[in-house]
Amino acid sequence: MTEHEQEDPTLRDQSLEVIRHKLSLLPDKPGCYIMKNREGTIIYVGKAKVLKNRVRSYFTGSHSAKTQKLVSEIRDFEYIITSSNMEALILECNLIKQHHPRYNVLLKDDKTFPYIKITHEPQPRLEVTRRVYKDKGKYFGPYPNAFAAQQTKKLLDRLYPLRKCKTMPEKVCLYYHIGQCLAPCEFDISAETNERMVQEISRFLNGGHDVIKEELTTKMLAAAEELNFERAKELRDHILNIDAVMEKQKINAVDALDRDVFGYAVDKGWMAVHIQYMRQGKLIERHVSLFPYYGDEYNDFITYVTQVYSDNPALPKEIFLPTMPVQGAAAPEAHAAALPASDISALSEDSDASGADGAAPEAAPPTKEAAQAEAEEKDVREALESWLKVKVHIPQRGLKKQMVDMAKDNARNALDEKFRLVERDERRTTKAVENLGEWLGLGVIRRIEAFDNSNIQGTNPVSAMVVFVDGRPDRKEYRKYKVKTVVGPDDYETMREVIRRRYERVLKDNLTMPDLIVVDGGKGQISAALDVLENELGLFIPVCGLVKDAKHKTAQLMIGDPAEIVPLPRDSQEFYLLQRIQDEVHRFAITFHRESRAKSMVVSQLDAIPGIGEKRRKALLKHFGSVRKIKEAEVGDFKPLGIGEKLASEILKALQGEAAVPQE
């Protein structure tokens, strides 16, 4: 039963009635809207030029399947009026970062790109960082990965000997002796010398490495003329390193501006955004992100763009964005709702509206939908320009349009590749399940239930079960078991207890029977499971065991009674499927065991104190939050719980006498 089906129909109708009333009160102003589910959790944040039209559009007209899923969970909404579209843009970005709504496009912190930074210090340093601050440092990038950034920094360290140590040492270090540092710790390095190196590094990272190569070549030839072959070889190596790090570019623009070019594609509820980073007119890096989206495709795309530049001072000179899809055109999963024509503002003359290269627009008058799209594009462009102080273009034709189209083609290709890989994996998984049944002589295997036990020298023994249906995990069917009857590390008896408890429940509640049971172990575990199933419960379900090698990796498949090895090839998809199943059930069991062990450690500390029973223990943990906070409390802090000074002193004495108090 789904969450929606479990909801009280009366409460749902009351919530929808409140929404209908609030829709009639929405203002004709820009702002942000906040959608909430029945628990009051924020699930989506959006921005709008006209709040009344945008919010109403979610509850009228047709939508894509993804948007329908979002709308089906909305039980309330709030809105915040702003004075301009720019304020709405910034507010939306901040609200998303604060609340992390599940249906919004989220730019994860761990996906931030690496930058090369020249620190703002009397003796500057060169470093690779993923955090960009407004600290007067100079940032260059982004780079597609840390390796690319580190390789570039390593090259610059050879060319320009800036300070290397974070803190000044007392004497010169190895970097000075190998010529990669001027040793400001011991020698007086002038500000002019540092500024010259900073300017050279900036010129290099801004795309001027060709000029630097020419200068190095001139110096190399001069050194050779002077018969200084060692210096000439060193300079030659620098030139080769530049060629190795700075790969040949495939695209050059006529001008030499720094710009970021965006393109996106959508299909089957997913969006791919491709960014081309062009510096000094050359394409230096590319990056693609794929994620599910739930709202209007263009608005969610713009939300992604705002998060890319949020709190990021390393901005280009120009940003190129794709045009907004015109409603009624052939665009996958385009949003059906649109703003009325009465709210479309008049278009002013603009080079981006007419064409990036100054070409005049076609004489044919635009349709109502096209005019509406142009109006929204204009609002987006002006809002981003006001916020970022960067020129934003939405080119319509010419070379700049070709750059955007290339980014869109790359985004489309990334999306197509994702779906091809998914289809290939599905075909492989389906085939693996079919072949596994043939290897085991069982015919079709649809449902597999796998078990694993976990304990440390018999303490806190637990077991876990995972379920795979048609080769894919069904996580809502996973189960955890605290072992009740087994004392000590007895894996066979633990297996008996858990198999007995699981399939007694299956019989009692008439649940779906598995086609195959997988246990972690060999002959002993298989025999224990079969004994309970056949002799106690009268069930005849095939049981196989997965035996691990010395490195704790899946090594062999066994089945039967007595169990025999199945000669399954180690490089087959069937073996890979079994390995995934064993890894998943082991992960699930270990996680449960750690949770149980942590709880038991907390319980044992409090329960060992005279006068503390289960009721008081729960009250203490609820009031203070953890054992650590109880330990840090004062005697008077226990008074609200009805605990006197004497018992409070004994509690603190007992806990503070511990060598270490683990947190709950």
Short mmCIF file of N, CA, C and O in Angstrom, two decimals, residues 6-84:
data_model
loop_
_atom_site.label_atom_id
_atom_site.label_comp_id
_atom_site.label_asym_id
_atom_site.label_seq_id
_atom_site.Cartn_x
_atom_site.Cartn_y
_atom_site.Cartn_z
N GLN A 6 -2.50 5.24 2.21
CA GLN A 6 -2.59 5.14 3.66
C GLN A 6 -3.12 6.42 4.28
O GLN A 6 -3.52 6.44 5.44
N GLU A 7 -3.14 7.50 3.54
CA GLU A 7 -3.57 8.79 4.09
C GLU A 7 -5.08 8.79 4.33
O GLU A 7 -5.87 8.24 3.56
N ASP A 8 -5.48 9.44 5.41
CA ASP A 8 -6.89 9.57 5.75
C ASP A 8 -7.57 10.43 4.68
O ASP A 8 -7.21 11.59 4.47
N PRO A 9 -8.59 9.88 3.98
CA PRO A 9 -9.25 10.64 2.90
C PRO A 9 -9.86 11.95 3.39
O PRO A 9 -9.86 12.95 2.67
N THR A 10 -10.37 11.95 4.62
CA THR A 10 -10.99 13.17 5.16
C THR A 10 -9.96 14.28 5.31
O THR A 10 -10.19 15.44 4.93
N LEU A 11 -8.80 13.91 5.88
CA LEU A 11 -7.73 14.90 6.05
C LEU A 11 -7.22 15.39 4.70
O LEU A 11 -6.90 16.58 4.54
N ARG A 12 -7.13 14.47 3.71
CA ARG A 12 -6.67 14.87 2.39
C ARG A 12 -7.64 15.87 1.76
O ARG A 12 -7.22 16.88 1.20
N ASP A 13 -8.92 15.61 1.88
CA ASP A 13 -9.92 16.52 1.31
C ASP A 13 -9.87 17.88 2.00
O ASP A 13 -10.02 18.92 1.35
N GLN A 14 -9.64 17.87 3.32
CA GLN A 14 -9.54 19.14 4.04
C GLN A 14 -8.33 19.94 3.57
O GLN A 14 -8.40 21.16 3.38
N SER A 15 -7.19 19.24 3.35
CA SER A 15 -5.98 19.91 2.89
C SER A 15 -6.19 20.51 1.51
O SER A 15 -5.78 21.64 1.22
N LEU A 16 -6.83 19.74 0.61
CA LEU A 16 -7.07 20.23 -0.75
C LEU A 16 -8.03 21.42 -0.76
O LEU A 16 -7.91 22.33 -1.58
N GLU A 17 -8.98 21.43 0.19
CA GLU A 17 -9.90 22.56 0.29
C GLU A 17 -9.16 23.82 0.73
O GLU A 17 -9.41 24.92 0.22
N VAL A 18 -8.22 23.65 1.66
CA VAL A 18 -7.39 24.78 2.09
C VAL A 18 -6.55 25.30 0.93
O VAL A 18 -6.40 26.51 0.73
N ILE A 19 -6.00 24.37 0.13
CA ILE A 19 -5.20 24.78 -1.03
C ILE A 19 -6.05 25.58 -2.01
O ILE A 19 -5.62 26.62 -2.52
N ARG A 20 -7.27 25.10 -2.28
CA ARG A 20 -8.15 25.82 -3.22
C ARG A 20 -8.43 27.24 -2.73
O ARG A 20 -8.45 28.19 -3.51
N HIS A 21 -8.62 27.39 -1.42
CA HIS A 21 -8.89 28.71 -0.86
C HIS A 21 -7.65 29.60 -0.99
O HIS A 21 -7.76 30.78 -1.37
N LYS A 22 -6.47 29.04 -0.70
CA LYS A 22 -5.24 29.83 -0.76
C LYS A 22 -4.89 30.21 -2.20
O LYS A 22 -4.29 31.26 -2.45
N LEU A 23 -5.26 29.35 -3.17
CA LEU A 23 -5.00 29.68 -4.58
C LEU A 23 -5.73 30.95 -5.01
O LEU A 23 -5.23 31.73 -5.82
N SER A 24 -6.92 31.15 -4.44
CA SER A 24 -7.70 32.33 -4.82
C SER A 24 -7.12 33.61 -4.23
O SER A 24 -7.50 34.71 -4.64
N LEU A 25 -6.21 33.48 -3.27
CA LEU A 25 -5.64 34.64 -2.60
C LEU A 25 -4.23 34.99 -3.08
O LEU A 25 -3.61 35.91 -2.57
N LEU A 26 -3.72 34.22 -4.06
CA LEU A 26 -2.35 34.45 -4.53
C LEU A 26 -2.22 35.81 -5.22
O LEU A 26 -3.11 36.22 -5.97
N PRO A 27 -1.11 36.51 -5.01
CA PRO A 27 -0.93 37.84 -5.59
C PRO A 27 -0.35 37.79 -7.00
O PRO A 27 0.26 36.79 -7.41
N ASP A 28 -0.51 38.90 -7.73
CA ASP A 28 0.08 39.04 -9.07
C ASP A 28 1.46 39.66 -8.95
O ASP A 28 1.75 40.70 -9.55
N LYS A 29 2.36 39.01 -8.19
CA LYS A 29 3.68 39.56 -7.94
C LYS A 29 4.74 38.47 -8.04
O LYS A 29 4.43 37.28 -7.92
N PRO A 30 6.00 38.86 -8.25
CA PRO A 30 7.06 37.84 -8.28
C PRO A 30 7.37 37.33 -6.87
O PRO A 30 7.08 38.01 -5.87
N GLY A 31 7.95 36.14 -6.82
CA GLY A 31 8.31 35.58 -5.52
C GLY A 31 8.66 34.11 -5.61
O GLY A 31 8.84 33.56 -6.70
N CYS A 32 8.74 33.49 -4.46
CA CYS A 32 9.03 32.05 -4.35
C CYS A 32 7.86 31.34 -3.69
O CYS A 32 7.20 31.90 -2.80
N TYR A 33 7.61 30.12 -4.10
CA TYR A 33 6.57 29.30 -3.48
C TYR A 33 7.21 28.05 -2.90
O TYR A 33 8.19 27.52 -3.41
N ILE A 34 6.65 27.57 -1.79
CA ILE A 34 7.19 26.45 -1.03
C ILE A 34 6.10 25.40 -0.88
O ILE A 34 5.08 25.64 -0.24
N MET A 35 6.29 24.24 -1.49
CA MET A 35 5.31 23.16 -1.44
C MET A 35 5.64 22.21 -0.28
O MET A 35 6.81 21.85 -0.08
N LYS A 36 4.60 21.79 0.46
CA LYS A 36 4.79 20.90 1.60
C LYS A 36 3.91 19.66 1.46
O LYS A 36 2.83 19.71 0.85
N ASN A 37 4.37 18.54 2.05
CA ASN A 37 3.57 17.33 2.07
C ASN A 37 2.73 17.26 3.34
O ASN A 37 2.69 18.22 4.12
N ARG A 38 2.07 16.14 3.60
CA ARG A 38 1.14 16.06 4.73
C ARG A 38 1.84 16.08 6.08
O ARG A 38 1.21 16.35 7.10
N GLU A 39 3.15 15.80 6.11
CA GLU A 39 3.90 15.91 7.36
C GLU A 39 4.42 17.32 7.59
O GLU A 39 5.06 17.60 8.61
N GLY A 40 4.19 18.22 6.62
CA GLY A 40 4.70 19.58 6.74
C GLY A 40 6.12 19.74 6.25
O GLY A 40 6.72 20.81 6.39
N THR A 41 6.67 18.68 5.65
CA THR A 41 8.04 18.73 5.12
C THR A 41 8.05 19.45 3.77
O THR A 41 7.19 19.21 2.93
N ILE A 42 9.02 20.32 3.59
CA ILE A 42 9.16 21.04 2.32
C ILE A 42 9.67 20.07 1.26
O ILE A 42 10.72 19.46 1.42
N ILE A 43 8.91 19.89 0.18
CA ILE A 43 9.29 18.93 -0.87
C ILE A 43 9.66 19.61 -2.18
O ILE A 43 10.26 18.98 -3.04
N TYR A 44 9.32 20.90 -2.33
CA TYR A 44 9.68 21.59 -3.58
C TYR A 44 9.66 23.09 -3.35
O TYR A 44 8.79 23.62 -2.64
N VAL A 45 10.65 23.77 -3.93
CA VAL A 45 10.73 25.23 -3.89
C VAL A 45 10.85 25.73 -5.32
O VAL A 45 11.63 25.18 -6.11
N GLY A 46 10.07 26.74 -5.67
CA GLY A 46 10.13 27.29 -7.02
C GLY A 46 10.05 28.81 -6.99
O GLY A 46 9.73 29.41 -5.97
N LYS A 47 10.34 29.41 -8.14
CA LYS A 47 10.26 30.87 -8.28
C LYS A 47 9.26 31.19 -9.38
O LYS A 47 8.95 30.35 -10.23
N ALA A 48 8.75 32.40 -9.38
CA ALA A 48 7.76 32.77 -10.38
C ALA A 48 7.79 34.28 -10.62
O ALA A 48 8.01 35.07 -9.69
N LYS A 49 7.55 34.64 -11.87
CA LYS A 49 7.38 36.05 -12.20
C LYS A 49 6.03 36.54 -11.69
O LYS A 49 5.90 37.67 -11.20
N VAL A 50 5.01 35.67 -11.80
CA VAL A 50 3.67 35.97 -11.28
C VAL A 50 3.25 34.76 -10.45
O VAL A 50 2.95 33.69 -10.99
N LEU A 51 3.25 34.90 -9.14
CA LEU A 51 2.98 33.77 -8.24
C LEU A 51 1.61 33.15 -8.53
O LEU A 51 1.48 31.92 -8.54
N LYS A 52 0.62 33.97 -8.77
CA LYS A 52 -0.74 33.45 -8.98
C LYS A 52 -0.78 32.47 -10.14
O LYS A 52 -1.34 31.37 -10.02
N ASN A 53 -0.16 32.81 -11.25
CA ASN A 53 -0.21 31.95 -12.43
C ASN A 53 0.63 30.69 -12.27
O ASN A 53 0.20 29.59 -12.63
N ARG A 54 1.84 30.85 -11.73
CA ARG A 54 2.73 29.70 -11.62
C ARG A 54 2.19 28.66 -10.65
O ARG A 54 2.15 27.47 -10.95
N VAL A 55 1.77 29.08 -9.46
CA VAL A 55 1.30 28.11 -8.46
C VAL A 55 0.01 27.45 -8.92
O VAL A 55 -0.19 26.25 -8.76
N ARG A 56 -0.90 28.23 -9.52
CA ARG A 56 -2.15 27.65 -10.01
C ARG A 56 -1.90 26.60 -11.08
O ARG A 56 -2.66 25.62 -11.20
N SER A 57 -0.85 26.79 -11.86
CA SER A 57 -0.59 25.87 -12.98
C SER A 57 -0.34 24.44 -12.50
O SER A 57 -0.55 23.49 -13.25
N TYR A 58 0.14 24.28 -11.26
CA TYR A 58 0.38 22.93 -10.75
C TYR A 58 -0.92 22.15 -10.53
O TYR A 58 -0.92 20.91 -10.56
N PHE A 59 -2.02 22.86 -10.31
CA PHE A 59 -3.28 22.20 -9.96
C PHE A 59 -4.29 22.26 -11.10
O PHE A 59 -5.46 21.91 -10.91
N THR A 60 -3.87 22.70 -12.29
CA THR A 60 -4.75 22.71 -13.46
C THR A 60 -3.98 22.19 -14.66
O THR A 60 -2.75 22.25 -14.71
N GLY A 61 -4.68 21.69 -15.64
CA GLY A 61 -4.05 21.24 -16.88
C GLY A 61 -3.36 19.89 -16.71
O GLY A 61 -3.42 19.24 -15.67
N SER A 62 -2.69 19.46 -17.78
CA SER A 62 -2.01 18.16 -17.77
C SER A 62 -0.54 18.37 -17.46
O SER A 62 0.03 19.43 -17.70
N HIS A 63 0.07 17.33 -16.92
CA HIS A 63 1.48 17.38 -16.54
C HIS A 63 2.16 16.08 -16.91
O HIS A 63 1.51 15.06 -17.17
N SER A 64 3.49 16.11 -16.86
CA SER A 64 4.26 14.88 -17.03
C SER A 64 4.06 13.99 -15.82
O SER A 64 3.58 14.42 -14.76
N ALA A 65 4.46 12.71 -15.96
CA ALA A 65 4.31 11.76 -14.86
C ALA A 65 5.08 12.22 -13.63
O ALA A 65 4.61 12.07 -12.49
N LYS A 66 6.28 12.77 -13.83
CA LYS A 66 7.09 13.23 -12.71
C LYS A 66 6.40 14.37 -11.97
O LYS A 66 6.35 14.40 -10.74
N THR A 67 5.86 15.35 -12.72
CA THR A 67 5.19 16.48 -12.09
C THR A 67 3.92 16.02 -11.37
O THR A 67 3.60 16.51 -10.29
N GLN A 68 3.20 15.07 -11.95
CA GLN A 68 2.01 14.52 -11.29
C GLN A 68 2.36 13.89 -9.95
O GLN A 68 1.61 14.01 -8.98
N LYS A 69 3.50 13.22 -9.89
CA LYS A 69 3.93 12.62 -8.63
C LYS A 69 4.17 13.69 -7.58
O LYS A 69 3.78 13.55 -6.42
N LEU A 70 4.82 14.79 -7.99
CA LEU A 70 5.04 15.91 -7.07
C LEU A 70 3.71 16.48 -6.59
O LEU A 70 3.49 16.65 -5.39
N VAL A 71 2.81 16.78 -7.54
CA VAL A 71 1.54 17.41 -7.20
C VAL A 71 0.71 16.51 -6.28
O VAL A 71 0.03 16.99 -5.36
N SER A 72 0.78 15.20 -6.47
CA SER A 72 -0.02 14.27 -5.66
C SER A 72 0.36 14.30 -4.18
O SER A 72 -0.43 13.91 -3.33
N GLU A 73 1.58 14.79 -3.86
CA GLU A 73 2.02 14.82 -2.47
C GLU A 73 1.84 16.19 -1.82
O GLU A 73 2.05 16.35 -0.62
N ILE A 74 1.46 17.21 -2.60
CA ILE A 74 1.31 18.56 -2.04
C ILE A 74 0.05 18.64 -1.19
O ILE A 74 -1.05 18.31 -1.65
N ARG A 75 0.20 19.06 0.08
CA ARG A 75 -0.94 19.24 0.99
C ARG A 75 -1.02 20.67 1.52
O ARG A 75 -1.96 21.00 2.23
N ASP A 76 -0.04 21.47 1.21
CA ASP A 76 -0.06 22.87 1.63
C ASP A 76 1.05 23.60 0.88
O ASP A 76 1.96 22.97 0.34
N PHE A 77 0.94 24.91 0.83
CA PHE A 77 2.01 25.69 0.22
C PHE A 77 2.09 27.04 0.91
O PHE A 77 1.12 27.53 1.50
N GLU A 78 3.27 27.63 0.85
CA GLU A 78 3.50 28.99 1.32
C GLU A 78 4.16 29.76 0.19
O GLU A 78 4.66 29.16 -0.77
N TYR A 79 4.16 31.08 0.31
CA TYR A 79 4.85 31.87 -0.71
C TYR A 79 5.48 33.09 -0.06
O TYR A 79 5.06 33.55 1.02
N ILE A 80 6.53 33.57 -0.70
CA ILE A 80 7.24 34.76 -0.23
C ILE A 80 7.31 35.73 -1.40
O ILE A 80 7.84 35.39 -2.46
N ILE A 81 6.78 36.92 -1.22
CA ILE A 81 6.78 37.93 -2.28
C ILE A 81 8.13 38.63 -2.32
O ILE A 81 8.71 38.96 -1.28
N THR A 82 8.66 38.83 -3.53
CA THR A 82 9.91 39.58 -3.70
C THR A 82 9.63 40.80 -4.58
O THR A 82 8.61 40.87 -5.27
N SER A 83 10.58 41.73 -4.56
CA SER A 83 10.38 42.96 -5.33
C SER A 83 10.81 42.82 -6.78
O SER A 83 10.53 43.70 -7.59
N SER A 84 11.53 41.73 -7.12
CA SER A 84 12.00 41.57 -8.49
C SER A 84 12.27 40.10 -8.78
O SER A 84 12.33 39.27 -7.87
#
